XYZ file of C-alpha atoms in Angstrom:
334
model
C -13.576 -28.668 -12.810
C -10.652 -28.240 -15.227
C -7.454 -30.071 -14.431
C -4.745 -27.685 -13.176
C -0.984 -27.820 -12.950
C -1.397 -28.297 -9.188
C -3.399 -31.482 -9.822
C -0.618 -32.839 -12.015
C 2.020 -31.948 -9.423
C 0.071 -33.618 -6.595
C -0.550 -36.837 -8.557
C 3.092 -37.048 -9.726
C 4.510 -36.152 -6.307
C 6.520 -33.181 -7.581
C 6.314 -29.400 -7.343
C 4.394 -27.176 -9.747
C 7.768 -25.753 -10.799
C 8.905 -29.209 -11.852
C 5.744 -29.736 -13.914
C 6.323 -26.344 -15.559
C 9.908 -27.294 -16.402
C 8.744 -30.543 -17.985
C 6.162 -28.680 -20.074
C 8.685 -26.131 -21.293
C 11.769 -28.334 -21.566
C 13.678 -26.166 -19.100
C 16.176 -27.260 -16.500
C 17.997 -30.554 -15.980
C 15.513 -33.121 -14.720
C 15.865 -36.805 -14.017
C 14.534 -38.821 -16.939
C 12.312 -40.911 -14.673
C 10.758 -37.743 -13.202
C 10.037 -36.401 -16.659
C 8.465 -39.700 -17.695
C 6.312 -39.813 -14.538
C 5.054 -36.242 -15.018
C 4.236 -36.853 -18.673
C 2.367 -40.044 -17.782
C 0.252 -38.146 -15.222
C -0.434 -35.402 -17.765
C -1.743 -38.023 -20.185
C -3.771 -39.811 -17.499
C -5.450 -36.634 -16.259
C -5.837 -35.113 -19.725
C -4.172 -31.889 -18.603
C -3.957 -29.228 -21.317
C -1.840 -26.188 -20.349
C -3.074 -22.825 -21.603
C -1.086 -21.442 -24.512
C -0.609 -18.182 -22.642
C 0.748 -19.938 -19.546
C 3.276 -21.878 -21.619
C 4.287 -18.753 -23.534
C 4.806 -16.739 -20.367
C 6.837 -19.542 -18.833
C 9.065 -19.368 -21.890
C 9.400 -15.604 -21.511
C 7.150 -14.924 -24.532
C 3.490 -14.055 -24.939
C 3.124 -15.509 -28.432
C 1.422 -12.246 -29.430
C 2.423 -9.510 -31.878
C 1.096 -6.006 -31.235
C -0.073 -3.876 -34.155
C -0.690 -0.128 -33.790
C -2.590 1.716 -36.546
C -4.236 5.153 -36.777
C -7.737 3.976 -37.699
C -9.573 1.133 -39.378
C -11.541 3.580 -41.533
C -8.651 4.293 -43.939
C -9.611 2.467 -47.157
C -6.304 0.650 -47.631
C -5.445 -0.224 -44.063
C -7.410 -3.468 -43.980
C -5.223 -4.905 -46.742
C -2.047 -4.077 -44.808
C -3.428 -5.624 -41.627
C -4.567 -8.752 -43.451
C -1.114 -9.241 -44.954
C 0.432 -9.009 -41.484
C -2.165 -11.284 -39.876
C -1.704 -13.969 -42.544
C 2.004 -14.196 -41.716
C 1.662 -13.962 -37.945
C -1.070 -16.578 -37.697
C 0.753 -18.943 -40.040
C 3.492 -18.920 -37.399
C 0.912 -19.898 -34.760
C 1.127 -16.489 -33.111
C -1.655 -14.029 -32.344
C -2.200 -10.351 -33.137
C -3.293 -7.689 -30.642
C -4.620 -4.697 -32.616
C -4.647 -1.120 -31.312
C -6.166 1.931 -33.023
C -5.923 5.622 -32.181
C -9.553 6.539 -32.794
C -9.734 8.239 -29.387
C -6.428 10.067 -29.565
C -4.570 10.392 -26.263
C -6.936 8.004 -24.484
C -6.205 5.322 -27.074
C -2.467 5.849 -26.630
C -2.797 5.590 -22.834
C -4.491 2.215 -23.202
C -1.799 1.125 -25.651
C 0.953 2.257 -23.254
C -0.614 0.216 -20.431
C -0.339 -2.915 -22.586
C 3.261 -2.059 -23.442
C 4.051 -1.734 -19.734
C 2.313 -5.041 -19.041
C 4.503 -6.689 -21.711
C 1.367 -7.998 -23.391
C 3.137 -8.647 -26.704
C 6.585 -9.646 -27.923
C 7.059 -7.139 -30.739
C 5.227 -4.332 -32.494
C 4.150 -3.574 -36.058
C 3.258 0.097 -36.589
C 1.470 2.187 -39.157
C 2.393 5.365 -37.346
C -0.465 7.407 -35.877
C 0.306 11.092 -36.393
C 2.722 12.505 -33.838
C 3.752 9.213 -32.224
C 7.100 8.509 -33.918
C 9.180 9.795 -30.969
C 7.282 7.535 -28.574
C 7.633 4.523 -30.878
C 11.361 5.267 -31.151
C 11.583 5.260 -27.342
C 9.925 1.850 -27.235
C 12.464 0.545 -29.736
C 15.352 2.066 -27.793
C 13.961 0.486 -24.636
C 14.203 -2.975 -26.138
C 10.838 -3.620 -27.791
C 11.312 -5.022 -31.317
C 9.518 -2.653 -33.722
C 8.925 -2.651 -37.479
C 7.327 0.430 -39.029
C 5.167 0.237 -42.137
C 6.206 3.638 -43.412
C 4.671 6.239 -45.708
C 7.259 8.968 -45.309
C 10.425 10.077 -46.998
C 12.222 10.448 -43.645
C 13.117 7.013 -42.313
C 13.010 5.988 -38.638
C 15.896 4.801 -36.493
C 14.614 1.226 -36.563
C 13.426 -1.351 -39.064
C 10.833 -0.242 -41.611
C 9.056 -1.381 -44.746
C 8.169 1.295 -47.292
C 6.935 1.766 -50.810
C 7.853 4.170 -53.614
C 5.413 7.071 -53.399
C 7.672 9.416 -55.363
C 8.126 6.874 -58.154
C 4.375 6.287 -58.155
C 3.766 9.990 -58.715
C 6.281 9.995 -61.558
C 4.626 6.971 -63.151
C 1.264 8.746 -63.101
C 2.813 11.815 -64.738
C 4.635 9.849 -67.419
C 1.449 7.992 -68.332
C -0.541 11.206 -68.676
C 2.218 12.818 -70.726
C 2.369 9.769 -72.993
C -1.368 10.082 -73.625
C -0.980 13.714 -74.655
C -2.157 15.349 -71.441
C -0.354 18.581 -70.654
C -2.654 20.376 -68.205
C -3.338 18.266 -65.120
C -4.816 19.162 -61.774
C -3.722 17.244 -58.687
C -6.104 16.398 -55.862
C -3.797 15.778 -52.918
C -4.315 14.270 -49.510
C -3.584 16.360 -46.429
C -0.467 18.337 -47.268
C 1.220 17.537 -43.944
C 1.484 13.840 -44.793
C 4.854 12.594 -46.036
C 3.299 10.316 -48.636
C 1.430 13.311 -50.097
C 4.648 15.307 -50.385
C 6.403 12.453 -52.169
C 3.551 11.784 -54.608
C 3.178 15.460 -55.461
C 6.910 16.044 -55.895
C 7.369 12.982 -58.097
C 4.459 14.032 -60.298
C 5.509 17.692 -60.526
C 9.146 16.831 -61.279
C 8.146 14.682 -64.243
C 5.943 17.408 -65.737
C 8.619 20.046 -65.217
C 11.257 17.862 -66.864
C 8.903 17.446 -69.821
C 8.667 21.240 -70.163
C 5.239 21.603 -68.559
C 5.749 22.914 -65.025
C 2.786 22.468 -62.709
C 1.236 25.850 -61.727
C 0.329 26.383 -58.068
C -3.378 26.700 -58.884
C -3.330 23.162 -60.308
C -2.707 21.701 -56.834
C -6.015 21.179 -55.018
C -5.800 20.033 -51.399
C -8.088 17.195 -50.332
C -8.278 14.721 -47.482
C -8.357 11.350 -49.277
C -12.167 11.188 -49.192
C -14.682 10.831 -52.037
C -16.234 14.122 -50.943
C -12.959 16.029 -51.109
C -12.195 14.697 -54.603
C -15.663 15.714 -55.754
C -15.443 19.171 -54.143
C -11.962 19.938 -55.499
C -12.806 19.091 -59.106
C -16.260 20.694 -58.975
C -14.610 23.870 -57.732
C -11.987 23.767 -60.491
C -14.733 23.389 -63.107
C -16.758 26.242 -61.579
C -13.681 28.488 -61.481
C -13.006 27.897 -65.170
C -9.679 26.107 -64.638
C -8.580 24.506 -67.901
C -7.384 20.948 -67.355
C -7.263 17.756 -69.365
C -6.414 15.299 -66.591
C -6.680 14.649 -62.855
C -4.132 12.927 -60.643
C -5.819 12.065 -57.339
C -3.690 10.951 -54.424
C -5.943 8.018 -53.662
C -8.642 6.028 -55.392
C -11.515 7.351 -53.292
C -10.814 10.974 -54.179
C -10.370 9.884 -57.814
C -13.867 8.363 -57.701
C -15.199 11.639 -56.305
C -13.421 13.547 -59.064
C -15.015 11.376 -61.745
C -18.434 11.945 -60.211
C -17.933 15.720 -60.364
C -16.820 15.477 -63.993
C -19.899 13.440 -64.948
C -22.159 15.969 -63.253
C -20.497 18.737 -65.264
C -20.997 16.850 -68.532
C -17.268 16.234 -68.950
C -16.409 12.841 -70.438
C -13.833 10.525 -68.848
C -11.440 9.790 -70.475
C -12.445 11.622 -73.684
C -12.234 15.122 -72.229
C -10.361 14.504 -68.974
C -8.267 11.485 -67.992
C -8.220 10.429 -64.337
C -5.496 8.580 -62.400
C -5.741 7.427 -58.782
C -3.360 5.910 -56.245
C -3.511 2.724 -54.105
C -5.431 0.280 -56.353
C -7.953 -0.623 -53.667
C -10.717 -3.027 -54.611
C -13.173 -0.349 -55.765
C -10.718 0.980 -58.382
C -11.575 -1.843 -60.782
C -15.337 -1.215 -60.570
C -15.623 2.571 -60.863
C -17.226 3.892 -64.032
C -15.035 3.842 -66.019
C -12.577 1.522 -64.239
C -9.750 3.548 -62.732
C -6.163 3.761 -63.937
C -4.116 3.888 -60.745
C -0.783 3.459 -59.005
C -0.807 0.060 -57.348
C 0.526 0.060 -53.789
C 1.654 -3.393 -52.601
C -0.566 -3.042 -49.531
C -0.893 -6.666 -48.456
C 2.768 -7.286 -49.231
C 3.784 -4.340 -47.031
C 2.009 -5.873 -44.057
C 3.259 -9.376 -44.807
C 6.879 -8.263 -45.237
C 6.852 -6.291 -41.987
C 5.387 -9.284 -40.147
C 7.975 -11.649 -41.631
C 10.806 -9.381 -40.503
C 9.429 -9.142 -36.980
C 8.634 -12.825 -36.506
C 12.026 -13.808 -37.917
C 13.652 -11.416 -35.452
C 11.769 -13.021 -32.571
C 13.222 -16.286 -33.834
C 16.749 -14.916 -33.537
C 17.441 -13.137 -36.832
C 18.598 -9.485 -36.840
C 16.288 -6.769 -38.106
C 17.539 -4.939 -41.228
C 19.374 -1.680 -40.653
C 18.037 -0.156 -43.880
C 14.393 0.201 -44.969
C 12.965 -2.636 -47.038
C 11.388 -0.929 -50.061
C 8.673 -2.634 -52.093
C 8.022 -0.726 -55.337
C 4.687 0.505 -56.603
C 3.335 -0.614 -59.959
C 1.090 1.094 -62.511
C -2.271 -0.302 -63.608
C -3.860 1.079 -66.768
C -7.643 0.879 -67.033
C -10.307 2.795 -68.922
C -10.200 6.135 -67.078
C -7.228 7.191 -69.238
C -6.757 7.137 -73.010
C -4.792 9.095 -75.609
C -6.062 12.627 -75.999
C -8.083 13.010 -79.209
């Protein structure tokens, strides 16, 4: 039988409340009482559960993390960055996904109501921002890992999607490419809007406005990148470069080009976005916009854990810039 707090109280001749106060350093207790309780704890080998101690202190010692899905190719890096920080602070992470839509959100809400965690990190599932804002307004500390141009009413960590799109455009222009096609993600996503606008603005400023037919909607998958570029080839669209809104669709685009006998980068240069692990091992290796994925998660976690330690959350978004990685899928046009 495990030793309980009641066993300690009985042996020491005090109440369970007194034992709890000794364990948590709460209340004014006589020094001899404290010494007696601690001696009994040592004699009996009593080990309080971490959760019991945390609850007694008014904290769970757990950070909640809400994400849309674990199937997104970059999301694991963001989560790992957050987990590294949280666990280094001897806290735990409770992860929630929205794979089952409303049912998933109902389960998440039940844990919110049960106060199962002390604060929340969010990669916003579509359509939940108003609810997350309500949680923040109601007193739950929240940090959003954001991919939109519109910023929330609470702390957030973001990256520079628009600047990333511009960097891709400038690189293609510098290599002599004047006729790109863009394989987007879903057009309703804020990150897609920013990447497309940044890219299009740079080409327009260079005197090469992007025609509407050069924008090919995808869904961030390999299949959508393949289908979009295969369709452009079949339709006779003339292009010398592809800017894909993520690395998976860029890999699909390169596959379609190979199948059509079009050389990369000799005939068509290809640029992706994210710099996930597979980008360095595509054939050829992919030039891409590097998102600071792990750093986004780590920064958000640092802000939240520091806040739980008494520091204020920032009023303005913390922005971590993208970078540009040149590999063999782009080269000067011959």
